[in-house]
Short mmCIF file of C-alpha atoms and ligand atoms in Angstrom, two decimals:
data_model
loop_
_atom_site.label_atom_id
_atom_site.label_comp_id
_atom_site.label_asym_id
_atom_site.label_seq_id
_atom_site.Cartn_x
_atom_site.Cartn_y
_atom_site.Cartn_z
CA MET A 1 9.26 23.65 5.75
CA PHE A 2 10.08 23.56 9.48
CA ASP A 3 7.87 26.58 10.12
CA THR A 4 4.71 24.79 8.91
CA ASN A 5 2.80 22.20 10.91
CA PRO A 6 2.50 19.36 8.35
CA PHE A 7 -0.93 18.41 9.70
CA HIS A 8 -2.37 21.82 8.78
CA ASP A 9 -2.12 20.72 5.15
CA LEU A 10 -4.91 18.22 5.84
CA LEU A 11 -7.42 20.80 7.10
CA GLY A 12 -8.98 21.07 3.61
CA PHE A 13 -10.46 17.60 3.94
CA LEU A 14 -10.01 16.54 7.59
CA THR A 15 -11.16 18.36 10.72
CA PRO A 16 -8.83 18.65 13.75
CA ALA A 17 -11.33 16.50 15.66
CA ALA A 18 -11.00 13.71 13.06
CA MET A 19 -7.20 13.75 13.38
CA GLN A 20 -7.44 13.72 17.17
CA MET A 21 -9.91 10.86 17.02
CA TYR A 22 -7.47 8.85 14.86
CA VAL A 23 -4.65 9.34 17.42
CA VAL A 24 -6.93 8.25 20.29
CA LEU A 25 -8.08 5.19 18.29
CA MET A 26 -4.46 4.18 17.63
CA LEU A 27 -3.64 4.54 21.34
CA LEU A 28 -6.63 2.34 22.22
CA ALA A 29 -5.53 -0.19 19.56
CA VAL A 30 -2.09 -0.46 21.22
CA VAL A 31 -3.62 -0.88 24.70
CA ALA A 32 -6.15 -3.46 23.45
CA GLY A 33 -3.52 -5.31 21.35
CA THR A 34 -1.16 -5.53 24.33
CA ILE A 35 -3.87 -6.76 26.73
CA ILE A 36 -5.18 -9.37 24.25
CA ASP A 37 -1.58 -10.44 23.56
CA VAL A 38 -0.96 -10.95 27.29
CA ILE A 39 -4.20 -12.95 27.71
CA HIS A 40 -3.80 -14.96 24.51
CA LYS A 41 -0.20 -16.04 25.10
CA LYS A 42 -0.77 -16.35 28.86
CA SER A 43 2.51 -14.47 29.21
CA ALA A 44 1.44 -12.53 32.33
CA GLN A 45 0.26 -15.77 33.98
CA TYR A 46 3.59 -17.45 33.14
CA PHE A 47 5.54 -14.37 34.27
CA PHE A 48 3.85 -14.18 37.69
CA GLU A 49 3.91 -17.94 38.27
CA ASN A 50 7.59 -17.97 37.41
CA ALA A 51 8.22 -14.99 39.70
CA GLN A 52 6.40 -16.76 42.55
CA LYS A 53 8.43 -19.93 41.95
CA ALA A 54 11.62 -17.87 42.01
CA GLU A 55 10.53 -16.15 45.22
CA LYS A 56 10.13 -19.54 46.91
CA SER A 57 13.69 -20.56 46.04
CA ALA A 58 15.11 -17.16 47.02
CA LYS A 59 18.11 -17.33 49.37
CA ARG A 60 17.33 -13.92 50.85
CA THR A 61 14.52 -11.38 50.87
CA LEU A 62 15.24 -8.09 49.19
CA ASN A 63 14.14 -4.94 50.99
CA GLY A 64 12.34 -2.02 49.34
CA GLY A 65 15.55 -0.02 48.89
CA GLU A 66 17.29 -2.89 47.08
CA LYS A 67 14.29 -3.43 44.82
CA ALA A 68 14.15 0.31 44.06
CA SER A 69 17.84 0.38 43.23
CA LEU A 70 17.38 -2.60 40.85
CA ALA A 71 14.44 -0.79 39.23
CA ILE A 72 16.59 2.33 38.76
CA SER A 73 19.42 0.27 37.29
CA THR A 74 16.93 -1.38 34.86
CA LEU A 75 15.75 2.09 33.86
CA THR A 76 19.22 3.56 33.32
CA ASN A 77 20.74 0.46 31.66
CA GLU A 78 18.30 -1.85 29.85
CA ILE A 79 15.63 0.79 29.10
CA LEU A 80 17.36 4.13 28.52
CA THR A 81 20.66 2.90 27.08
CA SER A 82 19.69 -0.50 25.52
CA SER A 83 22.45 -2.21 27.49
CA GLU A 84 21.20 -5.72 26.61
CA PHE A 85 22.76 -5.40 23.15
CA CYS A 86 26.36 -6.64 23.14
CA ASN A 87 26.88 -5.71 19.50
CA PRO A 88 27.61 -1.94 19.56
CA HIS A 89 26.10 -1.43 16.08
CA ARG A 90 22.88 -3.14 17.09
CA ARG A 91 22.79 -1.08 20.28
CA MET A 92 23.30 2.18 18.41
CA SER A 93 20.67 1.24 15.84
CA HIS A 94 18.21 0.36 18.64
CA LEU A 95 18.87 3.65 20.44
CA LEU A 96 18.23 5.61 17.22
CA THR A 97 15.02 3.68 16.52
CA MET A 98 13.74 3.86 20.09
CA TYR A 99 14.41 7.55 20.77
CA GLY A 100 13.39 8.49 17.21
CA PHE A 101 10.05 6.71 17.66
CA ILE A 102 9.40 8.33 21.05
CA ILE A 103 10.20 11.82 19.66
CA PHE A 104 8.05 11.17 16.58
CA VAL A 105 5.02 9.93 18.58
CA VAL A 106 5.19 12.70 21.21
CA THR A 107 5.60 15.49 18.64
CA THR A 108 2.82 14.05 16.43
CA ALA A 109 0.41 14.09 19.37
CA THR A 110 1.53 17.62 20.37
CA LEU A 111 1.15 18.96 16.81
CA ILE A 112 -2.34 17.48 16.49
CA PHE A 113 -3.71 18.28 19.95
CA ALA A 114 -1.94 21.52 20.95
CA TYR A 115 -1.71 23.21 17.52
CA PRO A 116 -4.74 21.91 15.59
CA THR A 117 -5.21 24.98 13.33
CA PRO A 118 -2.99 27.77 11.94
CA ALA A 119 -4.61 30.09 14.55
CA GLU A 120 -2.20 28.57 17.09
CA ALA A 121 1.31 29.36 15.80
CA THR A 122 3.25 26.07 15.80
CA PRO A 123 6.84 26.40 17.13
CA GLY A 124 9.35 25.63 14.36
CA MET A 125 11.37 23.58 16.88
CA LEU A 126 8.44 21.17 17.31
CA VAL A 127 8.10 20.66 13.56
CA ALA A 128 11.88 20.17 13.26
CA LEU A 129 11.76 17.58 16.07
CA TRP A 130 8.93 15.71 14.29
CA HIS A 131 11.14 15.41 11.19
CA LEU A 132 14.20 14.53 13.29
CA GLY A 133 12.33 11.74 15.12
CA ALA A 134 11.16 10.22 11.82
CA LEU A 135 14.69 10.51 10.38
CA MET A 136 16.26 8.82 13.43
CA VAL A 137 13.87 5.86 13.07
CA CYS A 138 14.77 5.63 9.36
CA ILE A 139 18.54 5.70 10.00
CA GLY A 140 18.42 3.15 12.86
CA GLY A 141 15.77 0.99 11.16
CA TYR A 142 17.27 0.80 7.66
CA TRP A 143 20.73 0.19 9.14
CA PHE A 144 19.21 -2.72 11.08
CA TRP A 145 17.18 -4.00 8.10
CA PHE A 146 19.94 -3.93 5.47
CA PHE A 147 23.08 -4.64 7.51
CA ILE A 148 22.60 -5.83 11.10
CA ARG A 149 19.73 -8.34 11.15
CA VAL A 150 20.99 -11.81 12.03
CA ASP A 151 19.11 -13.58 9.23
CA LEU A 152 20.80 -11.26 6.75
CA ASN A 153 24.23 -10.76 8.30
CA SER A 154 24.85 -14.25 9.65
CA GLU A 155 22.52 -16.47 7.69
CA GLY A 156 22.92 -14.86 4.30
CA ASN A 157 19.23 -14.50 3.52
CA PRO A 158 18.38 -11.72 1.05
CA TRP A 159 17.10 -8.43 2.53
CA TYR A 160 13.72 -8.85 0.83
CA ARG A 161 12.92 -12.19 2.50
CA LEU A 162 10.02 -11.45 4.85
CA VAL A 163 8.66 -13.32 7.86
CA ARG A 164 5.83 -12.37 10.19
CA ALA A 165 8.29 -11.23 12.87
CA ASP A 166 9.32 -8.40 10.50
CA LEU A 167 5.87 -6.80 10.72
CA PHE A 168 6.92 -4.46 13.52
CA VAL A 169 10.15 -3.11 12.09
CA LEU A 170 8.73 -2.83 8.56
CA SER A 171 5.50 -1.05 9.53
CA LEU A 172 7.56 1.25 11.78
CA LEU A 173 9.92 2.06 8.92
CA ALA A 174 7.06 2.52 6.46
CA THR A 175 5.29 4.91 8.86
CA THR A 176 8.27 7.23 9.34
CA THR A 177 9.45 6.98 5.71
CA PHE A 178 6.01 7.91 4.31
CA ALA A 179 5.62 10.62 6.97
CA LEU A 180 8.81 12.26 5.68
CA LEU A 181 7.89 11.74 2.01
CA TRP A 182 4.43 13.19 2.68
CA SER A 183 5.95 16.24 4.38
CA PHE A 184 8.45 16.82 1.55
CA GLY A 185 5.84 16.03 -1.13
CA GLN A 186 3.14 18.40 0.17
CA PRO A 187 3.76 21.10 -2.46
CA TYR A 188 3.12 18.50 -5.20
CA VAL A 189 -0.57 17.70 -4.87
CA GLY A 190 -0.67 14.14 -6.28
CA TRP A 191 2.48 12.98 -4.47
CA GLY A 192 1.41 14.59 -1.18
CA THR A 193 -1.93 12.74 -1.26
CA LEU A 194 -0.34 9.42 -2.24
CA PHE A 195 2.28 9.58 0.53
CA PHE A 196 -0.30 10.68 3.08
CA GLY A 197 -2.45 7.63 2.19
CA LEU A 198 0.56 5.32 2.59
CA PHE A 199 1.57 7.06 5.85
CA ILE A 200 -1.88 6.44 7.37
CA LEU A 201 -2.02 2.88 6.04
CA SER A 202 1.36 1.94 7.53
CA SER A 203 0.74 3.66 10.87
CA THR A 204 -2.62 1.85 11.13
CA VAL A 205 -0.83 -1.48 10.50
CA LEU A 206 1.85 -0.54 13.08
CA PHE A 207 -0.58 0.37 15.87
CA CYS A 208 -3.34 -2.16 15.07
CA GLY A 209 -0.90 -5.03 14.49
CA VAL A 210 0.38 -5.25 18.07
CA LEU A 211 -1.12 -8.73 18.53
CA TRP A 212 0.88 -10.14 15.62
CA SER A 213 4.06 -8.04 15.82
CA LYS A 214 6.92 -7.35 18.25
CA PHE A 215 5.48 -3.94 19.14
CA ALA A 216 4.67 -4.91 22.74
CA HIS A 217 8.31 -5.85 23.45
CA MET A 218 8.78 -2.23 24.54
CA PHE A 219 6.50 -2.95 27.51
CA PHE A 220 7.51 -6.57 28.23
CA LYS A 221 11.30 -6.32 27.95
CA PRO A 222 11.71 -3.85 30.85
CA ALA A 223 9.63 -6.13 33.14
CA ALA A 224 11.69 -9.18 32.10
CA ALA A 225 14.99 -7.33 32.63
CA TYR A 226 13.90 -6.21 36.12
CA GLN A 227 12.75 -9.73 37.04
CA LYS A 228 16.10 -11.15 35.90
CA LYS A 229 17.95 -8.71 38.16
CA LEU A 230 15.70 -9.70 41.10
CA THR A 231 16.45 -13.40 40.66
CA LYS A 232 20.18 -12.71 40.64
CA ALA A 233 20.04 -10.48 43.70
CA ASP A 234 17.85 -12.77 45.83
CA GLY A 235 19.84 -15.89 44.89
CA SER A 236 16.93 -17.74 43.29
CA GLN A 237 18.85 -17.68 40.00
CA GLU A 238 15.86 -18.60 37.81
CA ASN A 239 15.87 -22.00 39.56
CA LEU A 240 19.33 -22.81 38.18
CA PRO A 241 21.85 -24.35 40.60
CA ASP A 242 23.94 -21.85 42.50
CA VAL A 243 27.51 -23.13 42.13
CA GLY A 244 28.99 -20.08 43.80
CA GLU A 245 32.07 -18.11 42.74
CA LEU A 246 34.32 -20.31 40.60
CA THR A 247 37.49 -18.72 41.96
CA ASP A 248 36.43 -19.52 45.54
CA PRO A 249 38.78 -22.29 46.92
CA ALA A 250 35.81 -23.92 48.72
CA VAL A 251 33.91 -24.22 45.41
CA GLN A 252 37.06 -25.49 43.67
CA ALA A 253 37.52 -28.13 46.38
CA LYS A 254 33.91 -29.27 45.89
CA TYR A 255 34.28 -29.47 42.09
CA PRO A 256 37.88 -30.69 41.51
CA ASP A 257 37.75 -30.14 37.73
CA ILE A 258 37.18 -26.40 38.12
CA PRO A 259 40.79 -25.47 39.00
CA THR A 260 41.93 -27.25 35.85
CA TYR A 261 39.46 -25.65 33.49
CA MET A 262 38.42 -22.43 35.13
CA GLY A 263 41.14 -21.71 37.66
CA GLU A 264 43.46 -18.74 37.66
CA LYS A 265 45.30 -19.91 34.53
CA PRO A 266 42.70 -21.74 32.44
CA PRO A 267 43.91 -23.50 29.30
CA TYR A 268 43.36 -21.70 26.01
CA MET A 269 39.93 -22.74 24.80
CA GLY A 270 39.55 -20.64 21.67
CA LEU A 271 38.02 -17.27 21.05
CA GLY A 272 34.56 -18.22 22.31
CA ILE A 273 32.12 -15.37 21.77
CA LYS A 274 34.95 -13.12 20.61
CA ARG A 275 35.36 -15.27 17.50
CA GLU A 276 34.73 -13.90 14.04
CA SER A 277 31.03 -13.40 13.46
CA PRO A 278 29.48 -16.22 11.40
CA ASN A 279 28.93 -14.70 7.97
CA HIS A 280 30.68 -17.11 5.57
CA TYR A 281 27.52 -18.33 3.99
C1 LIG B 301 10.02 3.19 21.55
C2 LIG B 301 10.44 2.06 21.99
C3 LIG B 301 11.16 0.98 21.20
C4 LIG B 301 11.32 0.81 19.84
C5 LIG B 301 10.77 1.67 18.70
C6 LIG B 301 12.10 -0.40 19.65
C7 LIG B 301 12.49 -0.93 18.43
C8 LIG B 301 13.07 -2.17 18.25
C9 LIG B 301 13.33 -2.81 16.98
C10 LIG B 301 13.01 -2.19 15.62
C11 LIG B 301 13.87 -4.02 17.24
C12 LIG B 301 14.27 -5.05 16.22
C13 LIG B 301 13.05 -5.91 16.02
C14 LIG B 301 13.23 -7.08 15.12
O1 LIG B 301 14.09 -7.94 15.39
O2 LIG B 301 12.46 -7.15 14.15
C15 LIG B 301 14.01 -4.15 18.66
C16 LIG B 301 14.51 -5.26 19.32
C17 LIG B 301 14.78 -5.30 20.65
N1 LIG B 301 14.41 -4.38 21.59
FE1 LIG B 301 13.42 -2.66 21.25
N2 LIG B 301 12.41 -0.92 20.89
C18 LIG B 301 11.85 -0.11 21.86
C19 LIG B 301 11.93 -0.27 23.22
C20 LIG B 301 12.68 -1.23 23.85
C21 LIG B 301 12.91 -1.32 25.27
C22 LIG B 301 12.33 -0.34 26.30
C23 LIG B 301 13.71 -2.42 25.48
C24 LIG B 301 14.29 -3.00 26.76
C25 LIG B 301 14.16 -2.62 27.93
C26 LIG B 301 13.97 -3.02 24.20
C27 LIG B 301 14.75 -4.14 24.01
C28 LIG B 301 14.91 -4.78 22.82
C29 LIG B 301 15.62 -6.04 22.65
C30 LIG B 301 16.35 -6.83 23.76
C31 LIG B 301 15.53 -6.37 21.30
C32 LIG B 301 16.17 -7.59 20.61
C33 LIG B 301 15.41 -8.82 20.85
C34 LIG B 301 14.36 -9.07 19.84
O3 LIG B 301 14.61 -8.89 18.64
O4 LIG B 301 13.27 -9.51 20.24
N3 LIG B 301 13.33 -2.27 23.23
N4 LIG B 301 13.49 -3.02 19.26
#
């Protein structure tokens, strides 16, 4: 199976140009969906106004080197290693979904554009990576859907309860699941055609549904994470009061209750966020 480009199976009824056109249309749908989303929710306007406000209350100006180092730390932490997730299961599931999706998208485009017909021998490694990417999304995504989601794990809602916010994860899972089923079902004519139809339907929903789904978070979250780092580094602190370091004697003298509650030996105040996760519904 890994020595056959799955898209060559479609050549009986689809031309390579038609497949390439579909990929380009989906790319344009994502770009258009993201731009309309930004305009409709006025998120870019809010983001830049907020950034300007923060800049005004900045305690110091960051130089280019400091900004570059914050950008690199956003790349290596929040983006490449999903460091925002405190729950290690959620982080692992996000890493699987994210890298799986990237591998799946890149290999799909390569298979369709670089190896459109059997005349160009498709490397088996590329086909194997296409399957691996889809499988990684399925493992990370189903793990998230059936076990990790907060409305299921902490609120006790059944796994089949759907809300609009689920559009992204469900269309993503449907796309990779039907891609795999289509690939495995190709020798069986009826099944192959059915799964291919469902694969195209779900991928169209995934890429054309950006305006209504969480798809665009993959572009917005990195910008938000970087902005958050800037506000910490320049002292603007998202316009929250800067109380200083709580262990600093000067700060403790200014706020006399701090030594009692947050001094070197604070009283026991319970487990806080280390408590048992709320799942006794
Ligand atoms: C190929 C790229 C990515 C994929 C496929 C992906 C996938 C997902 C999925 C399936 C969820 C759960 C959505 C849900 O609650 O329904 C999620 C949530 C999240 N992702 Fe990503 N992600 C990607 C990129 C990124 C990047 C680059 C960042 C950060 C820099 C990020 C940060 C987050 C955060 C913080 C959440 C949890 C908050 C929320 O649910 O809104 N993701 N992602």
